[in-house]
Short mmCIF file of C-alpha atoms in Angstrom, two decimals:
data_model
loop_
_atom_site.label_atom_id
_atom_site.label_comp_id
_atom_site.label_asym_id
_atom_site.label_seq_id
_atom_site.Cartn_x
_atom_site.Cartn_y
_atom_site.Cartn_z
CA UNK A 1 -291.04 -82.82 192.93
CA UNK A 2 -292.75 -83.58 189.52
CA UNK A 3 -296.48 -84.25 191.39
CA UNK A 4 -296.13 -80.92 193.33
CA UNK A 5 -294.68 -79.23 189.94
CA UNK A 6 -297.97 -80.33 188.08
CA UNK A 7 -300.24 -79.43 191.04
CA UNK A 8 -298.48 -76.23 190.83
CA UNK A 9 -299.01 -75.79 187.13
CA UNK A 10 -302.76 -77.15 187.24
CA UNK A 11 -303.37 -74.30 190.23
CA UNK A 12 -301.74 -70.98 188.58
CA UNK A 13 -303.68 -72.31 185.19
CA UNK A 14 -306.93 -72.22 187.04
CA UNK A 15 -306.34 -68.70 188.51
CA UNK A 16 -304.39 -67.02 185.48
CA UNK A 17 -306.57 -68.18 182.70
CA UNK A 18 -303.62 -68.13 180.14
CA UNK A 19 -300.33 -68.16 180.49
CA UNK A 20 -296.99 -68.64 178.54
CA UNK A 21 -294.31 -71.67 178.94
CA UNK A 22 -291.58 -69.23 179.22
CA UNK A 23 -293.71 -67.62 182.01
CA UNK A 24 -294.55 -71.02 183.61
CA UNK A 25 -290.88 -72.06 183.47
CA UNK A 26 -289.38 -69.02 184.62
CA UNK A 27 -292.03 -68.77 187.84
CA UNK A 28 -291.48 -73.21 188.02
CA UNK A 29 -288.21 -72.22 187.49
CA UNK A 30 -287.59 -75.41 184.84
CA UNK A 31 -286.96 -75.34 181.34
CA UNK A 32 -289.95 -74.69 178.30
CA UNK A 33 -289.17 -78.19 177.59
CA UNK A 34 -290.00 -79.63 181.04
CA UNK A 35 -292.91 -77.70 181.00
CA UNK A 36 -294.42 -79.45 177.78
CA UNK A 37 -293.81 -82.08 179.33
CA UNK A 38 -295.21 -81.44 181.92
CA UNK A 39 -298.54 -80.04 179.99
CA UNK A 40 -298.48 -83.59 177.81
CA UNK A 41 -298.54 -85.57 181.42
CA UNK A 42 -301.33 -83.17 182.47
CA UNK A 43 -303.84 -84.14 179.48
CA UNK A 44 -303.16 -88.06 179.70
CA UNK A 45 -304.17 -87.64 183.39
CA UNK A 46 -307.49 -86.40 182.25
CA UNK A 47 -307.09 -81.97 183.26
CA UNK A 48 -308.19 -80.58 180.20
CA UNK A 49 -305.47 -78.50 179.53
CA UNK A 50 -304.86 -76.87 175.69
CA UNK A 51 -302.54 -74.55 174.28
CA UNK A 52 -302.81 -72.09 171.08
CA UNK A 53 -299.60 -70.47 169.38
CA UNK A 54 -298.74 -66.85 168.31
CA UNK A 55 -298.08 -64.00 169.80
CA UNK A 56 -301.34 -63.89 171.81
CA UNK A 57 -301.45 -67.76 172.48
CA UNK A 58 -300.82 -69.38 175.54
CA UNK A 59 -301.48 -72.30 177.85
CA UNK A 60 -304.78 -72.37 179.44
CA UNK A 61 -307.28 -74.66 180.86
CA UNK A 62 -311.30 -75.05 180.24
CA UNK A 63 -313.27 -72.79 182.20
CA UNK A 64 -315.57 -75.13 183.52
CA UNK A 65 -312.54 -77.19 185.31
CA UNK A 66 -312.68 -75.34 188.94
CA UNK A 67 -311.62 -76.47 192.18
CA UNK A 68 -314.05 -74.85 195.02
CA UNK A 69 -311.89 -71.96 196.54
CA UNK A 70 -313.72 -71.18 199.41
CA UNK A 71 -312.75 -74.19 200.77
CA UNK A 72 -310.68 -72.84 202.76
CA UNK A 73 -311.53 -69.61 205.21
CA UNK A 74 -309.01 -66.52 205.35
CA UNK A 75 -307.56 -67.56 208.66
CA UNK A 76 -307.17 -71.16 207.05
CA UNK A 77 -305.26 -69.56 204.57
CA UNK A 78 -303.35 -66.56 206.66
CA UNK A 79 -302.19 -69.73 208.91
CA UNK A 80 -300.76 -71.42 205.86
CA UNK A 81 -298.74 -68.31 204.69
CA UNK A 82 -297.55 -67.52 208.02
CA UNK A 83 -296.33 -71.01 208.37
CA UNK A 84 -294.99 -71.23 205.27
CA UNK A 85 -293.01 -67.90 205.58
CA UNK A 86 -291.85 -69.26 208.84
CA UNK A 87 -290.01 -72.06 206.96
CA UNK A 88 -288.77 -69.83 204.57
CA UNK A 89 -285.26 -70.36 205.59
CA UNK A 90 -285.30 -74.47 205.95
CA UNK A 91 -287.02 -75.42 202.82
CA UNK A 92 -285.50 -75.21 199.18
CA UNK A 93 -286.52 -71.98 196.97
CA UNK A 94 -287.64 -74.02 194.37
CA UNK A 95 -290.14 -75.78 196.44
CA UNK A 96 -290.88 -72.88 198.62
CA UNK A 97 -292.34 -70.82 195.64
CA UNK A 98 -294.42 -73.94 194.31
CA UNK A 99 -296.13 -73.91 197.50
CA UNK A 100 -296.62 -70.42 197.59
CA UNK A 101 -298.03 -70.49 194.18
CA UNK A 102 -300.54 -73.21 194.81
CA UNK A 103 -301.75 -70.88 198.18
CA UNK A 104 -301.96 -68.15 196.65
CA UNK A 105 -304.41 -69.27 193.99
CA UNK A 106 -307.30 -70.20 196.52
CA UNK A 107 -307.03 -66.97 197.86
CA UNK A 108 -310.60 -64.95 196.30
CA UNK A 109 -309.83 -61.51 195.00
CA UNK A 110 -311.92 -60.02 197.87
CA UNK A 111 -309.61 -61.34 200.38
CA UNK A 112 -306.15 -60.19 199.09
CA UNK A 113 -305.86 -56.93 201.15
CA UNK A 114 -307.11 -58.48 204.30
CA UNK A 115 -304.66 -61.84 204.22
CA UNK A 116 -301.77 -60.03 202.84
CA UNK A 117 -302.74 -57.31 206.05
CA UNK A 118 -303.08 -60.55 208.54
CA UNK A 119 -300.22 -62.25 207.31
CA UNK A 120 -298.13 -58.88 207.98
CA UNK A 121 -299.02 -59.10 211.77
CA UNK A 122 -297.16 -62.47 213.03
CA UNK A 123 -293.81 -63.36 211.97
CA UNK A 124 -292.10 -66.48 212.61
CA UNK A 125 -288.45 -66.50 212.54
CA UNK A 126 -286.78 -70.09 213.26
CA UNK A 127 -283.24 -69.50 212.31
CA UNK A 128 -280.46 -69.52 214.46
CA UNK A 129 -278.11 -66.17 215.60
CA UNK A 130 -275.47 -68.22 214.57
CA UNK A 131 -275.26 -69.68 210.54
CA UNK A 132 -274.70 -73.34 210.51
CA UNK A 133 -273.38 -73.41 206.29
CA UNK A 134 -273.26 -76.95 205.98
CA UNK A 135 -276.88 -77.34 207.26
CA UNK A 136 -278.81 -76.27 204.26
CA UNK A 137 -277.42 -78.75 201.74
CA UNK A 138 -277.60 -81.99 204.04
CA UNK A 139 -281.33 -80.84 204.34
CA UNK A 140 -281.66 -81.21 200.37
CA UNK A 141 -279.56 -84.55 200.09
CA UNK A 142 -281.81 -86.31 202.67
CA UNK A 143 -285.13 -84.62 201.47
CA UNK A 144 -284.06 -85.77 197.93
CA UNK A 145 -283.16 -89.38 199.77
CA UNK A 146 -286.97 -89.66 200.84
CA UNK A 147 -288.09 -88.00 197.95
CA UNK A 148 -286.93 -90.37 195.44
CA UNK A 149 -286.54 -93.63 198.03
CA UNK A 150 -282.52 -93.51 197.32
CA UNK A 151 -280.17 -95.05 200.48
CA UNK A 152 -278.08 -92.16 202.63
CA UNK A 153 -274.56 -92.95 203.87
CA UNK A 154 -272.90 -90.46 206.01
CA UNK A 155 -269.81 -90.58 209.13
CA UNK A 156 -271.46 -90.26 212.24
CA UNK A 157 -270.07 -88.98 215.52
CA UNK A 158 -272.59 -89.49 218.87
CA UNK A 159 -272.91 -87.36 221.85
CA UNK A 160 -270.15 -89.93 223.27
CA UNK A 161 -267.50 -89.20 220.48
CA UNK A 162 -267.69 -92.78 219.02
CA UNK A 163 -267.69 -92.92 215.13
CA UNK A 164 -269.29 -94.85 212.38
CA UNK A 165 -270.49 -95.05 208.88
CA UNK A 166 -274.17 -95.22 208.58
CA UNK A 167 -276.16 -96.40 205.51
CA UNK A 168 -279.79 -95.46 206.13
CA UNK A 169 -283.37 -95.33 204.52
CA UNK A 170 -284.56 -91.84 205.70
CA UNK A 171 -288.31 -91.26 206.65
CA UNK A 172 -288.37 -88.06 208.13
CA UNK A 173 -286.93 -84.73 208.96
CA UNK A 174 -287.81 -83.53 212.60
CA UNK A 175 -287.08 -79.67 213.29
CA UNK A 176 -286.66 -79.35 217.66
CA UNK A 177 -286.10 -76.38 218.81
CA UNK A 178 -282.93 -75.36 216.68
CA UNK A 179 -281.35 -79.14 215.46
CA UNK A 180 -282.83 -81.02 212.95
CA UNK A 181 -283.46 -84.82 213.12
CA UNK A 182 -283.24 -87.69 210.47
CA UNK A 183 -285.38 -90.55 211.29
CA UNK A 184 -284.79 -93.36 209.28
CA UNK A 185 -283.81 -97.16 209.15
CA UNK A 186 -280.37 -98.16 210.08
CA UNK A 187 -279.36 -101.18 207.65
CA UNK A 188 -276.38 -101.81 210.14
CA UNK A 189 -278.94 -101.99 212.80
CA UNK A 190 -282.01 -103.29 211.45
CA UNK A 191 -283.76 -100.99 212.99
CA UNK A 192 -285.39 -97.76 212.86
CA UNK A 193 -283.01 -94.85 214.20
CA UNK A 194 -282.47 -90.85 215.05
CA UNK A 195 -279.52 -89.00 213.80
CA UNK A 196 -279.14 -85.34 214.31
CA UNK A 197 -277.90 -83.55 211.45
CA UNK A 198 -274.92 -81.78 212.48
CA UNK A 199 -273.18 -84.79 213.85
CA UNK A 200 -272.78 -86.14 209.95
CA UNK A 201 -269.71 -85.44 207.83
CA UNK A 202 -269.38 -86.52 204.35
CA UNK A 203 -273.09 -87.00 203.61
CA UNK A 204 -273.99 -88.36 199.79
CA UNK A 205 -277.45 -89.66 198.33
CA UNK A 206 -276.63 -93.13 196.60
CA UNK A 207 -278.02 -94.59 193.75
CA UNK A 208 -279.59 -97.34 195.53
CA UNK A 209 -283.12 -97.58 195.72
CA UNK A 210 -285.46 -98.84 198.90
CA UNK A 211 -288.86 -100.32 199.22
CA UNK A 212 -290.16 -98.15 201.97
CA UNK A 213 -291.51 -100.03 204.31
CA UNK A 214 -293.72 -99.32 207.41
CA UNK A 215 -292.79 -96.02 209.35
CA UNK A 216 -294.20 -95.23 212.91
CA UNK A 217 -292.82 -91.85 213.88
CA UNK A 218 -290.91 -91.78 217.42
CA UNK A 219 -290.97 -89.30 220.00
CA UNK A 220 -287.79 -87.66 219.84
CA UNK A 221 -285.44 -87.05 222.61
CA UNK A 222 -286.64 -86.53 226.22
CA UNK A 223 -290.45 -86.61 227.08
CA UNK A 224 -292.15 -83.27 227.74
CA UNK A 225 -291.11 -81.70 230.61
CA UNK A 226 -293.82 -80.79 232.68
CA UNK A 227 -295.68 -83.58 234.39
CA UNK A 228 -292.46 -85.08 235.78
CA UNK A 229 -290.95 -84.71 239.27
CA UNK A 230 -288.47 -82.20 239.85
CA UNK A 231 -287.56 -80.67 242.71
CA UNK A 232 -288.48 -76.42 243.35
CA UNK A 233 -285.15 -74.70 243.55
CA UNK A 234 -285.00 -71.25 244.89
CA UNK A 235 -282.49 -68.97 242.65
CA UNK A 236 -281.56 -65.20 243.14
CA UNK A 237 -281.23 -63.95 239.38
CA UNK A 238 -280.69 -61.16 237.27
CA UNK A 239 -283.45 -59.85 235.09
CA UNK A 240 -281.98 -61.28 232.04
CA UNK A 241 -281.90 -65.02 233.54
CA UNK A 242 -285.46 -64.02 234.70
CA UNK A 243 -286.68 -63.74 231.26
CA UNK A 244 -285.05 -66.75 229.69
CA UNK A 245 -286.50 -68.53 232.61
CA UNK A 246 -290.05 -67.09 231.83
CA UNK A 247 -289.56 -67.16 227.92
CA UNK A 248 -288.74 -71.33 228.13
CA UNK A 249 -290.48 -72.54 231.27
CA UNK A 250 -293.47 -69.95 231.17
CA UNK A 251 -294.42 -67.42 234.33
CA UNK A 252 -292.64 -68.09 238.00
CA UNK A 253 -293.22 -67.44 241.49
CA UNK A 254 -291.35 -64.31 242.10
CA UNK A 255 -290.15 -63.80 246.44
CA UNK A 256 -288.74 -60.30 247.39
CA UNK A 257 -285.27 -59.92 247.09
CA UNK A 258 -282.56 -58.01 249.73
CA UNK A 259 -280.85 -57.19 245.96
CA UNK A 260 -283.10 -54.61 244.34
CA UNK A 261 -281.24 -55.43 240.57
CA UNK A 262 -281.92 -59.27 241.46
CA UNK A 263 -285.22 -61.23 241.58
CA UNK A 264 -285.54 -64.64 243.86
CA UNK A 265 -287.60 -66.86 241.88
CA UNK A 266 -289.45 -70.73 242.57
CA UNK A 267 -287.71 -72.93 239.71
CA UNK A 268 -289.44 -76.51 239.40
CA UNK A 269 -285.61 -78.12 238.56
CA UNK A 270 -284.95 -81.48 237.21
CA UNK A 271 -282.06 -83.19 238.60
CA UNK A 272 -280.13 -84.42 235.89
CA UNK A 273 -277.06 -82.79 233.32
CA UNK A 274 -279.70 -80.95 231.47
CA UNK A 275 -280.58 -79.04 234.74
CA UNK A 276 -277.10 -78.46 235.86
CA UNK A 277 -275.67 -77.33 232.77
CA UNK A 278 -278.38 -75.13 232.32
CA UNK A 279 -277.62 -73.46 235.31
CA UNK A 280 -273.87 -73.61 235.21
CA UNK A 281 -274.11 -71.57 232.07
CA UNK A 282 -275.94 -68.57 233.38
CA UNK A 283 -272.49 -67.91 235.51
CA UNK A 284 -272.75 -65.32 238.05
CA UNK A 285 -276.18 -64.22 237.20
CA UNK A 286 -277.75 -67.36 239.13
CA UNK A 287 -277.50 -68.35 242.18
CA UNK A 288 -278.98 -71.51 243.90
CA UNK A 289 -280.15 -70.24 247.56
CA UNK A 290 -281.92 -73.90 248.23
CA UNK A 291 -282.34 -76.56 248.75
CA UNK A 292 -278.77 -77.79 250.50
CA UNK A 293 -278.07 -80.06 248.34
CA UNK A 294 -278.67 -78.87 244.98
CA UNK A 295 -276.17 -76.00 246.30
CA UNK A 296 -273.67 -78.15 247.26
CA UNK A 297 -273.78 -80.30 244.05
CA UNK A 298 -273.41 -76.90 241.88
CA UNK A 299 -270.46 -75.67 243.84
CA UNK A 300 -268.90 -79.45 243.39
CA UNK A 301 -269.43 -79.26 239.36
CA UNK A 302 -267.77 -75.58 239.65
CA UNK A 303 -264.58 -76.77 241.55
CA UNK A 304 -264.09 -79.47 239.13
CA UNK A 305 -264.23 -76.57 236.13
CA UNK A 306 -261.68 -74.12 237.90
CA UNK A 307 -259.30 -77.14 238.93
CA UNK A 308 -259.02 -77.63 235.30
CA UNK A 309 -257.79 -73.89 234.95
CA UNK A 310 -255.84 -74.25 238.15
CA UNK A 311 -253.55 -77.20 236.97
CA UNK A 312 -250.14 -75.74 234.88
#
């Protein structure tokens, strides 16, 4: 946090010519004393950053210390706020703003209007309808885990029920779809491991310290899903299940339908829980017209739910 914090500091310097601690600390939002500090570790690193009292004084850097702005284009930078905005939500205030501050100050004057126009135009919302409250602070412990190279420990319950206590160097956070993912090394395991987020209870950053060691990122979860067999599924759906359909598997083959309300649709299905759950939950709005035995197997799965309802 200090690095980016001094980055930050180094970047609003070059754009705002002078500024005041109390200004730096309340946008950093640190104290005037960390920011002194933070000034003192600027100078020994060589930035040649001065500051003059009195009412008119300030903290400022030499003019001819510049870092070339136009290295990055508008749409470089329009991507970045976009982005940036999109995480809004999953990333720490404190940190968002830093970032924000740091973009911001490559932007050229000319270009404010037409980025602040272009950034206006997309908007990327990744949180869930439903508020997960205990998501946002296990986010912070385990980035401050990898942050400062401190052990995790944390209950864990898998997708079987069984539960353990896990002591873990974490790596990296992996955002899929709407679950995050720790990756990190299991020390009960020796071995490199995923954990998704809302499966631990009583997460707490330890003081123990770890020598990170070498980290290849692994795919997470299933492989992608086109390119695989699956087998094409004819369903007679409503025009809602239509465009969930369309808005996570992309355009279908559309067949006329003896229902005017309903569509028939081609559905390239995989044969595994994933696919029948999937279409076990869209109820009465789906139904499977072929082939045989993808039928059969859904009506099976559905007389094992009502016997459970059927049984006193």
């Amino acid at each position: 946090m200090k690095t980016e914090r001094l980055l930050a500091i180094t970047m609003i310097l070059l754009e705002k010519k002078q500024i005041s601690a109390s200004q730096l600390a309340e946008r950093l939002e640190v104290s005037v004393r960390t920011i002194y500090r933070d000034i003192h570790s600027l100078s020994e690193a060589g930035i040649p950053v001065t500051s003059s009292p009195g009412v008119n004084g300030g903290i400022q850097i030499m003019d001819n210390y510049k870092i070339d702005k136009h290295f990055f284009t508008s749409t470089d930078l329009t991507s970045l706020l976009i982005a940036l905005e999109g995480f809004s939500n999953n990333v720490s205030p404190i940190q968002l703003n830093q970032t924000f501050e740091k973009v911001k100050t490559l932007i050229p004057i000319a270009s404010l209007d037409e980025i602040k126009f272009k950034t206006n135009q997309i908007a990327i919302d990744l949180t869930p309808w439903t508020s997960n409250h205990t998501l946002q602070p296990s986010l912070e412990i385990a980035k401050s885990g990898m942050d400062q190279d401190r052990l995790l420990r944390f209950n864990y319950e898998d997708n079987h029920g069984r539960k353990t206590v896990r002591i873990v160097e974490p790596y990296r956070l992996v955002l899929k779809e709407i679950s995050w993912y720790l990756q990190a090394f299991c020390t009960e395991k020796t071995d490199f491991r995923i954990f998704k987020i809302s499966r631990m209870t009583n997460l707490e950053l330890l003081s123990a310290t770890f020598t990170p060691r070498e980290f290849h990122p692994a795919p997470l979860g299933k492989q992608p899903f086109y390119g695989k067999d699956f087998t094409t599924t004819m369903l007679k759906v409503t025009p809602k299940i239509k465009e969930q359909l369309v808005d996570k598997f992309g355009q279908l083959t559309l067949f006329p339908s003896d229902d005017p309300e309903k569509f028939i649709v081609a559905f390239p299905f995989m044969e595994d829980e994933f696919g029948y759950n999937l279409f076990l939950g869209f109820g009465n709005q789906c139904e499977c017209l072929a082939p045989p035995h993808v039928r059969a197997e859904l009506k099976r799965r559905i007389e094992n739910v009502l016997a459970l309802y059927q049984t006193p």
